[in-house]
CSV table of C-alpha atoms in Angstrom, one decimal:
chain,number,residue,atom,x,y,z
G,1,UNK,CA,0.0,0.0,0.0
G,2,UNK,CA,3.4,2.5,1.0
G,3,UNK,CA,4.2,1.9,-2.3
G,4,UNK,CA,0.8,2.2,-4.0
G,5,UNK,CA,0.5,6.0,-2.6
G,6,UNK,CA,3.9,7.2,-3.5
G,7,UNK,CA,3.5,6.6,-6.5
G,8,UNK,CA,0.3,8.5,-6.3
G,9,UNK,CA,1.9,11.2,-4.5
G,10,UNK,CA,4.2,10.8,-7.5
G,11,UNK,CA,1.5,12.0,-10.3
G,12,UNK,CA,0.6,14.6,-8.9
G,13,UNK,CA,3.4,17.0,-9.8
G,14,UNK,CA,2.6,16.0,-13.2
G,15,UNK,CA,-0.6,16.2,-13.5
G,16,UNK,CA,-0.1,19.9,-12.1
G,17,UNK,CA,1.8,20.4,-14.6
G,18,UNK,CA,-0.3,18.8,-17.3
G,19,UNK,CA,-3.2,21.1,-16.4
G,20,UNK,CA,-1.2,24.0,-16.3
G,21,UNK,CA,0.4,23.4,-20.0
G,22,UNK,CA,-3.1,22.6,-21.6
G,23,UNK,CA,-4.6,25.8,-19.5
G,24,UNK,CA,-2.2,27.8,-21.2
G,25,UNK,CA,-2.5,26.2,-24.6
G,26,UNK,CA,-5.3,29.0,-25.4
G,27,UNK,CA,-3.2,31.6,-24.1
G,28,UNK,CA,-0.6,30.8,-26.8
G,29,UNK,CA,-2.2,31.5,-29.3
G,30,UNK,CA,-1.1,34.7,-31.4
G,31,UNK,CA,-3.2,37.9,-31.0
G,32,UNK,CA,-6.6,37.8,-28.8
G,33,UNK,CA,-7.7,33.9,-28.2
G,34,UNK,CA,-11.6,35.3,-28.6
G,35,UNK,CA,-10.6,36.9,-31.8
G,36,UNK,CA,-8.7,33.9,-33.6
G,37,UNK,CA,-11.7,31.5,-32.4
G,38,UNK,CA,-14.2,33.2,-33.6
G,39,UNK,CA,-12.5,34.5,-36.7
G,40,UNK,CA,-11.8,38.3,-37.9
G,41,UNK,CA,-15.8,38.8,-38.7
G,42,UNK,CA,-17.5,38.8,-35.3
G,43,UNK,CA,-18.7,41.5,-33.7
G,44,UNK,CA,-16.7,43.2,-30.5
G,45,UNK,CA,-19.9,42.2,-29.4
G,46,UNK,CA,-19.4,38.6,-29.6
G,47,UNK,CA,-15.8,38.7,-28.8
G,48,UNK,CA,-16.7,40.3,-25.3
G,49,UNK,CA,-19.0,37.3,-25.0
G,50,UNK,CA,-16.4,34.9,-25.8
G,51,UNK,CA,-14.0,36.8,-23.6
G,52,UNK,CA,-16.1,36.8,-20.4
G,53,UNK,CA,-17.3,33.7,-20.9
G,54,UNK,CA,-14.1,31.9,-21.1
G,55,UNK,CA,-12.9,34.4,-18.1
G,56,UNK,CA,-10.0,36.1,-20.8
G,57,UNK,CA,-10.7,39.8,-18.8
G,58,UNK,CA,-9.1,38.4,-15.5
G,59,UNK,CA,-5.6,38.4,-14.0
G,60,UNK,CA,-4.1,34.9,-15.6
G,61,UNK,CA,-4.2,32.9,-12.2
G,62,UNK,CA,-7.4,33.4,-11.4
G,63,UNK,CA,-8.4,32.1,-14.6
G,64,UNK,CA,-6.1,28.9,-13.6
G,65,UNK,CA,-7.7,29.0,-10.6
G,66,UNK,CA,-11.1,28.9,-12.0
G,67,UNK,CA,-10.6,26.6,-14.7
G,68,UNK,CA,-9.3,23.6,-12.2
G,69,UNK,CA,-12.1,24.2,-9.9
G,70,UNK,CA,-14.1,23.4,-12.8
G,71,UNK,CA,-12.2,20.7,-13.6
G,72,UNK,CA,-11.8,19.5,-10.4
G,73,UNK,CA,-15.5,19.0,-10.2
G,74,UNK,CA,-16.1,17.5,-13.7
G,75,UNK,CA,-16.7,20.3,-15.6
G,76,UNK,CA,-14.3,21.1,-19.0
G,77,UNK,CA,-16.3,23.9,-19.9
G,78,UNK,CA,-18.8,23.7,-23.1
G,79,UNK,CA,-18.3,23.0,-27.0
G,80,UNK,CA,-17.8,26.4,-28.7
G,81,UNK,CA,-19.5,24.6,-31.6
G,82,UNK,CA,-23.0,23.9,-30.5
G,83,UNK,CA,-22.8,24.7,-26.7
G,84,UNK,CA,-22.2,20.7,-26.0
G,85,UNK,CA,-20.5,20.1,-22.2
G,86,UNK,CA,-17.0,18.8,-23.3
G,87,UNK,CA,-17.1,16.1,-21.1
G,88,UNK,CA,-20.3,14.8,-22.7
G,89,UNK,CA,-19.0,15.0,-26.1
G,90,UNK,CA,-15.6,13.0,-24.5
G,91,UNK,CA,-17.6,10.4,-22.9
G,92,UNK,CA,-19.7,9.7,-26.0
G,93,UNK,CA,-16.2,9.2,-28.1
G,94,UNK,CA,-14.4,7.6,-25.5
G,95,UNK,CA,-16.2,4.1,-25.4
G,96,UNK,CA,-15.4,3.4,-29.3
G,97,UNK,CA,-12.2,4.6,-29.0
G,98,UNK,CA,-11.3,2.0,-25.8
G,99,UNK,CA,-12.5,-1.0,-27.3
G,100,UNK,CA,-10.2,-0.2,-30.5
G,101,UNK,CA,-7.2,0.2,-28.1
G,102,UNK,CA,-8.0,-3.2,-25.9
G,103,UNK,CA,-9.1,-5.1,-28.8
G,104,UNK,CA,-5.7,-3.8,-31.2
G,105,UNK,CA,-3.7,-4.7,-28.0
G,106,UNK,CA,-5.1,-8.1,-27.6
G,107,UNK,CA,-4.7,-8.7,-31.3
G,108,UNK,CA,-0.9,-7.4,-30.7
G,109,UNK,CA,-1.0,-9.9,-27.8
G,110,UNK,CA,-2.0,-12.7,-29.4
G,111,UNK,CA,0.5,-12.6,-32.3
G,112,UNK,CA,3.8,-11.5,-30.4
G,113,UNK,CA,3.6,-14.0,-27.1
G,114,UNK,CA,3.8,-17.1,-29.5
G,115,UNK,CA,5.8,-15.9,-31.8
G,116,UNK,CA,8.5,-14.4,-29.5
G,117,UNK,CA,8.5,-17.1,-27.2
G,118,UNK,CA,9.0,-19.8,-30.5
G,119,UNK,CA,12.0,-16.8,-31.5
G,120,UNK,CA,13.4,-17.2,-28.6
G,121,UNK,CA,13.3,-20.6,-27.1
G,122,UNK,CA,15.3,-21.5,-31.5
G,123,UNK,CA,17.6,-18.7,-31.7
G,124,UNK,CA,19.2,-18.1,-35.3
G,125,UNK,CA,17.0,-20.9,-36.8
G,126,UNK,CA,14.1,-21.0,-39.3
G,127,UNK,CA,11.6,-19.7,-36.4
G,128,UNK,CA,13.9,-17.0,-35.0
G,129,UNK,CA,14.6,-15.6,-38.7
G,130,UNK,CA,10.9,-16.4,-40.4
G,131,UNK,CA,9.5,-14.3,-37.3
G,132,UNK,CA,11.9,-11.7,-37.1
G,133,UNK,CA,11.3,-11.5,-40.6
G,134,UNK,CA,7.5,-11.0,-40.1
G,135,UNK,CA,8.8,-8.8,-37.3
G,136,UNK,CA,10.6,-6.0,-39.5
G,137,UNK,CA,7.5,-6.1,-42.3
G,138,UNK,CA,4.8,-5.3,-39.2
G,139,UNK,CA,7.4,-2.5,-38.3
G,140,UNK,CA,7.8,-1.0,-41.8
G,141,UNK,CA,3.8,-1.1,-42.7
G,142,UNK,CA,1.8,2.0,-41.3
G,143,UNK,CA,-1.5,0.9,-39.9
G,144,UNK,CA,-3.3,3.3,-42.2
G,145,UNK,CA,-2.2,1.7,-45.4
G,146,UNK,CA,-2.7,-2.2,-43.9
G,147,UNK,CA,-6.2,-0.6,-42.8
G,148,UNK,CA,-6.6,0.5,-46.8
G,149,UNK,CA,-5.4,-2.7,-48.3
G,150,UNK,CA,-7.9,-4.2,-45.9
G,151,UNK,CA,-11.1,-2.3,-47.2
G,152,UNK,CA,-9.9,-2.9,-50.6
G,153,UNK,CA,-9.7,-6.4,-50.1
G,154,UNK,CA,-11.4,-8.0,-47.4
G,155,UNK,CA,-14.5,-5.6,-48.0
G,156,UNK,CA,-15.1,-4.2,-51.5
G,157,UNK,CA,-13.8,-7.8,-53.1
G,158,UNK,CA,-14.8,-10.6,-50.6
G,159,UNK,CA,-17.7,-8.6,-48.8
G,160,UNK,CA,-16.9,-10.1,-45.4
G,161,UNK,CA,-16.8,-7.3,-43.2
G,162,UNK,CA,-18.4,-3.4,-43.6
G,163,UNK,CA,-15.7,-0.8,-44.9
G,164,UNK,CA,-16.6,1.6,-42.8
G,165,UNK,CA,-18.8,2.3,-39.6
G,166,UNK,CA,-19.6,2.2,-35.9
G,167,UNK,CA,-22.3,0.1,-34.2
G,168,UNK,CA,-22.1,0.3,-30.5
G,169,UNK,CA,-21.6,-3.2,-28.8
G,170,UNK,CA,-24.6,-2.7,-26.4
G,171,UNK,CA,-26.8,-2.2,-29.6
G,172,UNK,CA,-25.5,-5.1,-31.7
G,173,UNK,CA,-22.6,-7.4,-30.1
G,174,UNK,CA,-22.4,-9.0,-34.0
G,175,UNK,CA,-22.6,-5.8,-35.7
G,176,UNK,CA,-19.6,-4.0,-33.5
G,177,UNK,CA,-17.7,-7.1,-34.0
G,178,UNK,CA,-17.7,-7.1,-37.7
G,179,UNK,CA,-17.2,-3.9,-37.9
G,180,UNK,CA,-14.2,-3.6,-35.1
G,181,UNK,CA,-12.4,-6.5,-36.5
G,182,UNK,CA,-10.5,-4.7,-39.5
G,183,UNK,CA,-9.1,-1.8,-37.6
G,184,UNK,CA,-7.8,-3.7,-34.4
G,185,UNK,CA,-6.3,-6.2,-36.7
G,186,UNK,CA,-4.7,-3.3,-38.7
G,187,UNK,CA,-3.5,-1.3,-35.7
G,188,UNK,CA,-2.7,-4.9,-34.0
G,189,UNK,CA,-0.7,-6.3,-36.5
G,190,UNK,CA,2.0,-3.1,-36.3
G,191,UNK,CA,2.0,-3.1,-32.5
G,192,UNK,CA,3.0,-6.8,-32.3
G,193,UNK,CA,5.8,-6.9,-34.4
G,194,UNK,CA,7.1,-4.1,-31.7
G,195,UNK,CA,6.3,-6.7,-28.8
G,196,UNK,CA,7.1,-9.6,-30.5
G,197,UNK,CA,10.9,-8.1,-30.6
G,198,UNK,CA,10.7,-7.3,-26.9
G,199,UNK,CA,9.7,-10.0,-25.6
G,200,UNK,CA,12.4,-12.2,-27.9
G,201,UNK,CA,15.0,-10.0,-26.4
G,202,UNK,CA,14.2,-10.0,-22.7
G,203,UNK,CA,13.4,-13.7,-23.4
G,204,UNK,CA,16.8,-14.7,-24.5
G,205,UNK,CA,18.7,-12.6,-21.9
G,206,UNK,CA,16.5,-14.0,-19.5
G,207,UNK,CA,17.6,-17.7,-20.7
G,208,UNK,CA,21.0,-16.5,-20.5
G,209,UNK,CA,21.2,-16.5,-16.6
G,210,UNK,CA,22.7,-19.0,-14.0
G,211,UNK,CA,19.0,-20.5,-13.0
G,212,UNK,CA,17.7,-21.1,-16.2
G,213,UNK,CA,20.6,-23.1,-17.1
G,214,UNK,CA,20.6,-24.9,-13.8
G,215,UNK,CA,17.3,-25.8,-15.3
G,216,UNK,CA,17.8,-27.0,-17.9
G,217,UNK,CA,20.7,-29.0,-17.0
G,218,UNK,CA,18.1,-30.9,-14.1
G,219,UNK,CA,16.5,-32.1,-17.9
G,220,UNK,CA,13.6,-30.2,-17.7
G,221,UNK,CA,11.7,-29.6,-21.0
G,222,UNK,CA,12.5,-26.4,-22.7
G,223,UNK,CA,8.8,-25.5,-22.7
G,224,UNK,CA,8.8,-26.2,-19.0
G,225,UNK,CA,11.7,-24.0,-18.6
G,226,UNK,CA,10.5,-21.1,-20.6
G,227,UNK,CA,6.7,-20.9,-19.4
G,228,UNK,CA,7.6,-21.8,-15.8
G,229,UNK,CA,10.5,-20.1,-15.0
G,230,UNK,CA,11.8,-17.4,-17.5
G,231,UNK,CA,9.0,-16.0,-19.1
G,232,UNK,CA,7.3,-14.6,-15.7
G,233,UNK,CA,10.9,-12.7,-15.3
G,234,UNK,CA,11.4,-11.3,-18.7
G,235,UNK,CA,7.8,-9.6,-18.8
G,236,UNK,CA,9.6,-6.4,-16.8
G,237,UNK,CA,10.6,-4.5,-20.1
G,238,UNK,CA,7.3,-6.4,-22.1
G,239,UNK,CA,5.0,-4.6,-19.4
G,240,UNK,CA,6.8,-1.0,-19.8
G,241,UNK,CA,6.5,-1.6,-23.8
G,242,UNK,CA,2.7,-2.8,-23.2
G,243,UNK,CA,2.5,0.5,-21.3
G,244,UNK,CA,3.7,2.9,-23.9
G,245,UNK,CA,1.9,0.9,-26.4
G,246,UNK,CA,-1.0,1.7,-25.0
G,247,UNK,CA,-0.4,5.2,-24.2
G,248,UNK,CA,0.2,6.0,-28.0
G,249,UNK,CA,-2.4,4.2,-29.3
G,250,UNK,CA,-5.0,6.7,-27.3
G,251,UNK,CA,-3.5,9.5,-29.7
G,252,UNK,CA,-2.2,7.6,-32.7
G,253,UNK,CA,-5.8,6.0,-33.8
G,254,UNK,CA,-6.5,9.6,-35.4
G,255,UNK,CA,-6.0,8.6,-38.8
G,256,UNK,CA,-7.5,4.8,-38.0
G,257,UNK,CA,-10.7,6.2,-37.1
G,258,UNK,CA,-11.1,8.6,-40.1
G,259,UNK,CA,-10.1,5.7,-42.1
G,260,UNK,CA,-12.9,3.2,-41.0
G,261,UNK,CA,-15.2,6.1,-39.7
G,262,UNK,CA,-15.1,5.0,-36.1
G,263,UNK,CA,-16.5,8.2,-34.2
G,264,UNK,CA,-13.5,7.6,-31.7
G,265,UNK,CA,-12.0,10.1,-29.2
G,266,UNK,CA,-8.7,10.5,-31.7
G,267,UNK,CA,-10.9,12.0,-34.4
G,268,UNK,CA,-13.0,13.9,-31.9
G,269,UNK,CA,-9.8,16.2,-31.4
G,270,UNK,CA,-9.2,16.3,-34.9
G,271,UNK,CA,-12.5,17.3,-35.2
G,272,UNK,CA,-12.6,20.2,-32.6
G,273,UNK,CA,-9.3,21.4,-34.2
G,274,UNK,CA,-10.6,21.7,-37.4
G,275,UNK,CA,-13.5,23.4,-36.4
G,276,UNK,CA,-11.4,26.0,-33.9
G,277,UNK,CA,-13.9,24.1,-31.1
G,278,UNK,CA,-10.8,24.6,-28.2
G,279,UNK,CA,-12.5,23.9,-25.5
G,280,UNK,CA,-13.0,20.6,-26.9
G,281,UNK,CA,-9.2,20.4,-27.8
G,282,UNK,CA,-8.3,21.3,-24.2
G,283,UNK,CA,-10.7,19.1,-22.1
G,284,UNK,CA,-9.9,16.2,-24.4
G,285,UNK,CA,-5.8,17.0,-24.1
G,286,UNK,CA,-6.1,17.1,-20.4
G,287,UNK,CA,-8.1,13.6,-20.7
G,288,UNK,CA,-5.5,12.2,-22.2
G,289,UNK,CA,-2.8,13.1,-20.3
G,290,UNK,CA,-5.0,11.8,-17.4
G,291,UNK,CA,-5.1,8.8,-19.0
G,292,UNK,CA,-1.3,8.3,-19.5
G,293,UNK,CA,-0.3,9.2,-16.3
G,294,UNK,CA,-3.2,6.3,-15.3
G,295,UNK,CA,-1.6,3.7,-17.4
G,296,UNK,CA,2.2,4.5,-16.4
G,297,UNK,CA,0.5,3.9,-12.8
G,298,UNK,CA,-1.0,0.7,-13.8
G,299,UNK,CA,2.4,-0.4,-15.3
G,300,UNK,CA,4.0,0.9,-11.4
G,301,UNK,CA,1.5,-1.7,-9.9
G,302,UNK,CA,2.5,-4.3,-12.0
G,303,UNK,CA,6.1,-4.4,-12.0
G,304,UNK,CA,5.3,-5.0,-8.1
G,305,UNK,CA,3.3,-8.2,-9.1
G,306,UNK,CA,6.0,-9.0,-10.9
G,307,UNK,CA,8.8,-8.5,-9.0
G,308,UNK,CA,8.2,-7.9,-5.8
G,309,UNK,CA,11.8,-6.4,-4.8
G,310,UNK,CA,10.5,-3.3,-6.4
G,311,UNK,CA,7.5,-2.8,-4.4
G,312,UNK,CA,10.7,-3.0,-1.4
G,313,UNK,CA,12.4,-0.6,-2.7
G,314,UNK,CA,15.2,-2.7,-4.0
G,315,UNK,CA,14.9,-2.1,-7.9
G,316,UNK,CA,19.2,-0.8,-7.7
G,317,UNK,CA,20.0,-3.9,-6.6
């Protein structure tokens, strides 16, 4: 528990300085921020508005001061669009957007833990080479253009699965599925050659120490050896990859959800940028870095589980 709140205690200095970054994001902007939103045409009547409304004709800390408040309890202002709260428009966008990030990473999952554990456990033979292989194509192919060749082929020439779309799962589990499957496989498929490297390489430095070949000199089978001693001890640097992973896919599905017209959280921003919406831009920014600085937490609590000599304190020795 000691460890679980100083880590806490940790991201809070961050998140500090998260909020005030993204507060200050409108205040960077060149000339008046009410002026650039609502474009050289409004009236100095409507710029007043604006100005008031987003609290532009106080001293900069109290409008720091008043935004967190807001924040604090919930509230990230309203869409400059159509008047929306923010954090309505960000909950309606975040669900797709999550189920495209758990779904791509247990795609990515399922196609680097076999494969790096076969690398691995055959070093410099047909396996190790045919995956790493495999390994350097998933690496060099963007996720857009895989997502492309997928519409192309799996839906305008077979006509197995929708080209575009969204169908929420609690409407129609079958629908969402066929229509999910093509972008996590897409975004998937890139993540895993990434793993699929990592977990080779912590894999084989893992089989290189004292107990593993104390192991295997007892006779043990090598898959005995692998799943029930090394692999649990080489997931350290897997787990921090998983982490980032996951972290970039929140703000790298942009273009995947344009692509397959997923109405995710990525192409909400893109959205709100487009449109000026900054409100939108900054509630959904500070979201995210929410988010990050949850999953980097997530990753603390793990390595613990993993290794408990870090949880002690002892992660030097």
């Amino acid at each position: 528990m000691g460890f679980v709140i100083r880590r806490l205690l940790a991201a809070l200095p961050v998140l500090f300085l998260v909020s005030v970054m993204v507060f200050m994001m409108l205040h960077m902007l060149p000339g008046d921020p009410a002026t650039v939103i609502l474009g050289d045409e409004a009236t100095p009547e409507a710029i007043a508005a604006l100005r008031a409304e987003l609290g532009l004709d106080k001293p900069l800390l109290t409008q720091y001061l008043d935004w967190a408040s807001k924040v604090f309890h919930g509230n990230l202002g309203r869409s400059l669009l159509d008047r929306t709260p923010v954090t309505e428009l960000i909950l309606q966008r975040l669900p797709a957007t999550a189920e495209l990030i758990v779904g791509s990473f247990l795609v990515a999952l399922a196609i680097a833990l076999p494969s790096g554990i076969i690398a691995a456990s055959k070093p410099n033979r047909a396996a190790d080479h045919i995956g790493t292989a495999i390994s350097f194509i998933g690496m060099s192919i963007p996720h857009f253009w895989l997502g492309m060749m997928f519409i192309m082929f799996f839906a305008a020439r077979l006509g197995w699965f929708p080209a575009s779309g969204y169908v929420p799962f609690s409407v129609d589990p079958a629908a969402n599925l066929m229509a999910m499957i093509m972008p996590m496989v897409a975004t998937g498929f890139r993540e895993s050659a990434i793993l699929m490297r990592m977990i080779r390489s912590s894999l084989l430095e893992v089989m290189s120490l004292d107990y593993i070949r104390t192991a295997r000199a007892k006779g043990l089978p090598m898959r005995r050896v692998i799943l029930g001693h090394a692999l649990k001890n080489s997931l350290i640097p897997v787990v921090t990859a998983s982490g980032i992973m996951v972290a970039s896919l929140l703000g790298g599905l942009v273009i995947t959800e344009s692509i397959f017209s997923i109405p995710g959280y990525g192409k909400l921003i893109i959205d709100a940028i487009f449109s000026r919406d900054y409100t939108t831009v900054q509630g959904a920014i500070l979201i995210s870095a929410v988010i990050v600085v949850g999953i980097n937490f997530i990753v603390d609590v793990l390595y613990t589980l993993i290794d408990p000599r870090i949880k002690l304190g002892k992660e030097s020795n």
